[in-house]
C-alpha positions as semicolon CSV with decimal commas, in nm:
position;residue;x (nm);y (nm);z (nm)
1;X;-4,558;2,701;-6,296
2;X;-4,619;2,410;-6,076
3;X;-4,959;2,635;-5,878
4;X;-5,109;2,712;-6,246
5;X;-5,051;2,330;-6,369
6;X;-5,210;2,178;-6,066
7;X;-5,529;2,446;-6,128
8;X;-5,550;2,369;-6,493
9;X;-5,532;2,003;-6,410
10;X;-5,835;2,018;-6,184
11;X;-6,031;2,206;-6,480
12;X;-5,910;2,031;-6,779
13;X;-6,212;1,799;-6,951
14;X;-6,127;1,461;-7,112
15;X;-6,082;1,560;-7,464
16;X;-5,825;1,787;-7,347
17;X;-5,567;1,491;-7,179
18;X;-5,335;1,564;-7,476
19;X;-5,255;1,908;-7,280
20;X;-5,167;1,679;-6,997
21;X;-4,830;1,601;-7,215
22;X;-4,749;2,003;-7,225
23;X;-4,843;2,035;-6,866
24;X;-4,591;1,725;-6,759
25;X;-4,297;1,878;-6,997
26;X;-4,343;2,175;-6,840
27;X;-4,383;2,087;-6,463
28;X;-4,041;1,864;-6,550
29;X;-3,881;2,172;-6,615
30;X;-3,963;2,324;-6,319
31;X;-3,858;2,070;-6,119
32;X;-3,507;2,058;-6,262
33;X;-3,443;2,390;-6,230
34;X;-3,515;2,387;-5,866
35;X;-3,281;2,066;-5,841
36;X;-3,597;1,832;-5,770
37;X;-3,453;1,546;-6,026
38;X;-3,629;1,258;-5,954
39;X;-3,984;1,485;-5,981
40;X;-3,810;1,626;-6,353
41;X;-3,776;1,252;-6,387
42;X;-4,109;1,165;-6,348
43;X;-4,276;1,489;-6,552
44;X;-4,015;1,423;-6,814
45;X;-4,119;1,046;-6,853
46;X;-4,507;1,127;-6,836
47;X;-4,472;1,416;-7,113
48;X;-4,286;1,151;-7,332
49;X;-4,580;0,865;-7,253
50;X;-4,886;1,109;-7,341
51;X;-4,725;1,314;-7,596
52;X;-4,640;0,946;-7,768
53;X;-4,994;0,831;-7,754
54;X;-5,155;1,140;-7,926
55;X;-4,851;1,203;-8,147
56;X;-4,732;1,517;-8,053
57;X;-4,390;1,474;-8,217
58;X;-4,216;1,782;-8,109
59;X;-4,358;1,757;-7,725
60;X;-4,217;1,380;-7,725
61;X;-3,910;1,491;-7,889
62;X;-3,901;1,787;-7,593
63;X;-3,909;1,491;-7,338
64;X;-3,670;1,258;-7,499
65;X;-3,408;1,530;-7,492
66;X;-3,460;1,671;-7,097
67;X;-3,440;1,255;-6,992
68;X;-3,166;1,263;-7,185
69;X;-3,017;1,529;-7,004
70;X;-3,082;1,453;-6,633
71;X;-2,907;1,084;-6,721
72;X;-2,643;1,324;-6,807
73;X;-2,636;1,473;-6,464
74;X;-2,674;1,107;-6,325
75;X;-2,360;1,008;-6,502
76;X;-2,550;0,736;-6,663
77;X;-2,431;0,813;-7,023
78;X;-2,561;0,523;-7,207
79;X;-2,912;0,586;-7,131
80;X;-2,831;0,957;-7,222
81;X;-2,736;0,821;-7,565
82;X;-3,032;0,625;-7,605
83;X;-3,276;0,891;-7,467
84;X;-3,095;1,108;-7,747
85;X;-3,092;0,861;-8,034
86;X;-3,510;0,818;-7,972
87;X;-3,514;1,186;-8,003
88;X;-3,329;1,171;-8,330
89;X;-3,558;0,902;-8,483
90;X;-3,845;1,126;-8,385
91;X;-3,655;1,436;-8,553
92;X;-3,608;1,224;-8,950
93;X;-3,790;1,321;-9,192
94;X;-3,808;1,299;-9,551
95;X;-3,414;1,190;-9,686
96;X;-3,340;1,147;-9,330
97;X;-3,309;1,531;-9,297
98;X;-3,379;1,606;-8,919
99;X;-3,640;1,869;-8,835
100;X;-3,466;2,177;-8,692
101;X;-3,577;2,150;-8,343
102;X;-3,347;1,879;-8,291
103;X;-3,082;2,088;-8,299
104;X;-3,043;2,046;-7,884
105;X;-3,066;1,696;-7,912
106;X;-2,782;1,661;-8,161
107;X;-2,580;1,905;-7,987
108;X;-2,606;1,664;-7,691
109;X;-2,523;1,391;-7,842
110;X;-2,150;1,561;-7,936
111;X;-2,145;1,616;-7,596
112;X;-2,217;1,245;-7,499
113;X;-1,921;1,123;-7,740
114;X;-1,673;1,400;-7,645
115;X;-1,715;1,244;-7,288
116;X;-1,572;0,895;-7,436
117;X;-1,315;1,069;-7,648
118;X;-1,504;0,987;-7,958
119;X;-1,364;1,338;-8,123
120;X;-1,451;1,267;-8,458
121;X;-1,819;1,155;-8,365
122;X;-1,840;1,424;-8,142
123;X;-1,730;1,707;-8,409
124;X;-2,002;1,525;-8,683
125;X;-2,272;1,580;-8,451
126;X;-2,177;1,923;-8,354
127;X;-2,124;1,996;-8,717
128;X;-2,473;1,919;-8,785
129;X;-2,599;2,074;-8,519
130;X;-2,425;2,464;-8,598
131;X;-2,588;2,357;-8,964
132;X;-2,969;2,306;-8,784
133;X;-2,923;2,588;-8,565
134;X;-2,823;2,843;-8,842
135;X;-3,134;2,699;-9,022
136;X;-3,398;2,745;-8,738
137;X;-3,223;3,109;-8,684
138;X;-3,134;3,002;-8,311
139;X;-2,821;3,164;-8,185
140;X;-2,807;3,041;-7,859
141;X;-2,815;2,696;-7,952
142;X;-2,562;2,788;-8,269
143;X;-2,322;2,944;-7,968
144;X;-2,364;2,622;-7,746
145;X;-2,240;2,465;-8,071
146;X;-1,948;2,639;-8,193
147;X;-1,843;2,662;-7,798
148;X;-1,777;2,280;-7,807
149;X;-1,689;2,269;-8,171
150;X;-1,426;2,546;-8,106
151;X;-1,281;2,337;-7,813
152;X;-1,243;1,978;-8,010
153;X;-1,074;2,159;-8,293
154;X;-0,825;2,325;-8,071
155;X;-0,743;1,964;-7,875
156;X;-0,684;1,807;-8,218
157;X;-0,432;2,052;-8,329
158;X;-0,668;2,250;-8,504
159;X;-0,579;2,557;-8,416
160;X;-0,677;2,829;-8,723
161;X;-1,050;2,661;-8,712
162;X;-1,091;2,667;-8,328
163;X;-0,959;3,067;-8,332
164;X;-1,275;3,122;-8,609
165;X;-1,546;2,965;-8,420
166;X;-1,431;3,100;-8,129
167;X;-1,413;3,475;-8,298
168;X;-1,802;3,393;-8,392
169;X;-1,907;3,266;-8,068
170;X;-1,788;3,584;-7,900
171;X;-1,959;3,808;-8,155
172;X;-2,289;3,592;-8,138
173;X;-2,257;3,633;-7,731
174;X;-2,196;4,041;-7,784
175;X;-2,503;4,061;-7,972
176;X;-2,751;3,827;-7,869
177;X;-2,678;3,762;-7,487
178;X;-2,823;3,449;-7,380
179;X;-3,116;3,446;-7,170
180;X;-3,092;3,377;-6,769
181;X;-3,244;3,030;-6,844
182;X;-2,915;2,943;-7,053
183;X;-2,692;3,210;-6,926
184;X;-2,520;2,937;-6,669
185;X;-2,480;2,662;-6,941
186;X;-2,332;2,916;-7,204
187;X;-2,159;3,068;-6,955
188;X;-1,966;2,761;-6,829
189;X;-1,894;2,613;-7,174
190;X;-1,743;2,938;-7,284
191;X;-1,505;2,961;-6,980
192;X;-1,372;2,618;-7,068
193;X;-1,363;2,702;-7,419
194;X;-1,108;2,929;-7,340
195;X;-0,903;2,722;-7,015
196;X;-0,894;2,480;-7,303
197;X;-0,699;2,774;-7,475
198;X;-0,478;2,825;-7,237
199;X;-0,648;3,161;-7,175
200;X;-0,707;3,187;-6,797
201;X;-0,697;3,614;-6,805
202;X;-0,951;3,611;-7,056
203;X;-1,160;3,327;-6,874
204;X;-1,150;3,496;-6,544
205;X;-1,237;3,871;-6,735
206;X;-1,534;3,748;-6,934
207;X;-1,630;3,515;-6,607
208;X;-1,651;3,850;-6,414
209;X;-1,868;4,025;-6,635
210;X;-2,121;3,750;-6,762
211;X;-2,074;3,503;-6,477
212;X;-2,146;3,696;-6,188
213;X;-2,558;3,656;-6,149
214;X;-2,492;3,281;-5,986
215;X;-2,665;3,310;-5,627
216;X;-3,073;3,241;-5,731
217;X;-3,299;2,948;-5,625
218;X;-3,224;2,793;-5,913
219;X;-3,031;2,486;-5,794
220;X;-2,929;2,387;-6,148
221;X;-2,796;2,701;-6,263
222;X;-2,662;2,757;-5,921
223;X;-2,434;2,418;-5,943
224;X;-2,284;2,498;-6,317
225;X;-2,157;2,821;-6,185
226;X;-1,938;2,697;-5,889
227;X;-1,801;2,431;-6,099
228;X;-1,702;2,729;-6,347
229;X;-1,545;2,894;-6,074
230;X;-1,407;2,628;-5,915
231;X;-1,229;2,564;-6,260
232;X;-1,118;2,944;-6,303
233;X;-0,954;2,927;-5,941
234;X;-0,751;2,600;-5,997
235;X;-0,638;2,779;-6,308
236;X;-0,568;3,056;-6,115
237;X;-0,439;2,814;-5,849
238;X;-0,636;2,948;-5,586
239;X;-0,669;2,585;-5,414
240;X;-0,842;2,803;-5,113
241;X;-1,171;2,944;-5,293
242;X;-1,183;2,639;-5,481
243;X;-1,227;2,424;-5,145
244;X;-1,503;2,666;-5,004
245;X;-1,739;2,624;-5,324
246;X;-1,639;2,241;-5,359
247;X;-1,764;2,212;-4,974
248;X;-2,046;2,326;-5,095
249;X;-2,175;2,163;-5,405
250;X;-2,021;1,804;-5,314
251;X;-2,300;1,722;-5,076
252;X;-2,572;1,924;-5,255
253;X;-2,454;1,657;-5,587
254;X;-2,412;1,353;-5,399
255;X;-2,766;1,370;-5,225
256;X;-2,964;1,449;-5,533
257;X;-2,795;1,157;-5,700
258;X;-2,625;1,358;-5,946
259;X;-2,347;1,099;-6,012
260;X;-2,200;1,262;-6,319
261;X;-2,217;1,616;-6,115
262;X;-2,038;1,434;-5,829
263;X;-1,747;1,281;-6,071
264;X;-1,686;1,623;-6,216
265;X;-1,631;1,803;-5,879
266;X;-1,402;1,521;-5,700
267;X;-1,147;1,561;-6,009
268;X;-1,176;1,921;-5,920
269;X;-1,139;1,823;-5,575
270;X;-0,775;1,597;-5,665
271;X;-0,640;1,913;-5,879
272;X;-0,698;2,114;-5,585
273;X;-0,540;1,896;-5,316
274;X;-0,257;1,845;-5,578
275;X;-0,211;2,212;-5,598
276;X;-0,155;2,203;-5,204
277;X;0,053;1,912;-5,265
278;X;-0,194;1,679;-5,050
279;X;-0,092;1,363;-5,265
280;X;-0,266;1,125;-5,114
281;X;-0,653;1,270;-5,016
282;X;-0,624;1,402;-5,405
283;X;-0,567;1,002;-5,525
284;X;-0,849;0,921;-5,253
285;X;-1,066;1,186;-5,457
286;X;-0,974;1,014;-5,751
């Protein structure tokens, strides 16, 4: 991606800069797949600048929603939010219905509020977004949304809804498995869809047959699969494996910068020193 954009960059003539907004979105995205964030950053922030001046909604949208999503990483969640929210303004339209390509960028949003326990925020943004997602036809973004739907229900007692999106999410995976360039992100939310069930057996089974394809070049990918097995081995209290892969993906996080990444794997990192029974290096983690 990166070879053909520099080529078509050298070639492109001047009333063609509003490709240059295309080109950056997608040179962003190679970057972050390859774990080169503050390069994504940069793409992601020139996409949003062109794409703004020639008023390429969607493209701008597109860019809104990935520097949303490396803040994310960054454990910056307020300027996730906002990234998000300037996505959404893009997305009204008439009535303030939201074009169906937001669907992501709502989705994320949930996400965002789950993280500060805003349940009921979370679930009306999640809501919305299994209601886009059956519009545009989109079942991978309709799984990402009952996944996380299915998992708020069930912590707020919820139980006979959380069971039915979950029953749908698994039939949606059966018949439309996700592509590799969501495969990790599915993958992960649907193995703590069921932890949260108290469903480790199941977890580990369905981690062994669509979790399995983890050791690419793709840094990204790469990362959200040892946290999924790092999370199926403390459930499994297998403190052990669950060292190995943290030894790993600690320093990989911390020198990218990916704070949030980093926050996520020294919790894991206290469970599994509690599980030894290591006290005090797990309240250190902490």
């Amino acid at each position: 991606v990166l070879q053909y954009e520099r080529q078509i960059l050298e070639q492109l003539s001047p009333e063609h800069s509003y490709l240059k907004g295309l080109l950056a979105l997608s040179s962003g995205a190679a970057y972050e797949v390859t774990g080169q964030d503050e390069a994504a950053f940069r793409s992601f922030q020139e996409a949003k600048q062109i794409s703004h001046t020639f008023r390429n909604r969607t493209a701008e949208l597109s860019a809104l929603k990935r520097l949303g999503d490396l803040a994310m990483r960054r454990g910056q969640l307020h300027q996730a939010a906002h990234s998000y929210r300037q996505a959404l303004e893009l997305a009204r339209i008439r009535d303030h219905q939201l074009l169906p390509v937001a669907t992501q960028t709502v989705s994320a949003l949930g996400q965002v509020c789950y993280e500060w326990d805003q349940l009921e925020e979370a679930e009306g943004y999640l809501r919305q977004g299994v209601k886009l997602s059956r519009k545009l036809e989109n079942p991978y973004d309709l799984l990402s949304n009952l996944q996380n739907l299915a998992r708020i229900y069930w912590i707020r007692g919820d139980r006979e809804s959380a069971l039915h999106l979950r029953r749908e999410a698994e039939q949606i995976m059966f018949e439309s498995p996700p592509l590799p360039s969501m495969a990790a992100r599915l993958a992960v939310q649907q193995v703590r869809m069921y932890l949260c069930m108290g469903e480790t057996q199941t977890a580990v089974l369905w981690a062994q047959v669509h979790g399995q394809d983890w050791k690419s070049d793709h840094l990204y990918p790469v990362e959200l699969m040892k946290i999924l097995w790092i999370r199926l081995w403390l459930a499994q209290e297998n403190a052990s494996n669950a060292f190995e892969t943290l030894k790993e993906a600690l320093p990989q996080a911390r020198q990218a910068g990916r704070w949030g990444v980093v926050i996520e794997l020294l919790v894991l990192q206290a469970l599994a020193l509690a599980l030894n029974r290591q006290v005090s290096p797990a309240s250190i983690a902490l």
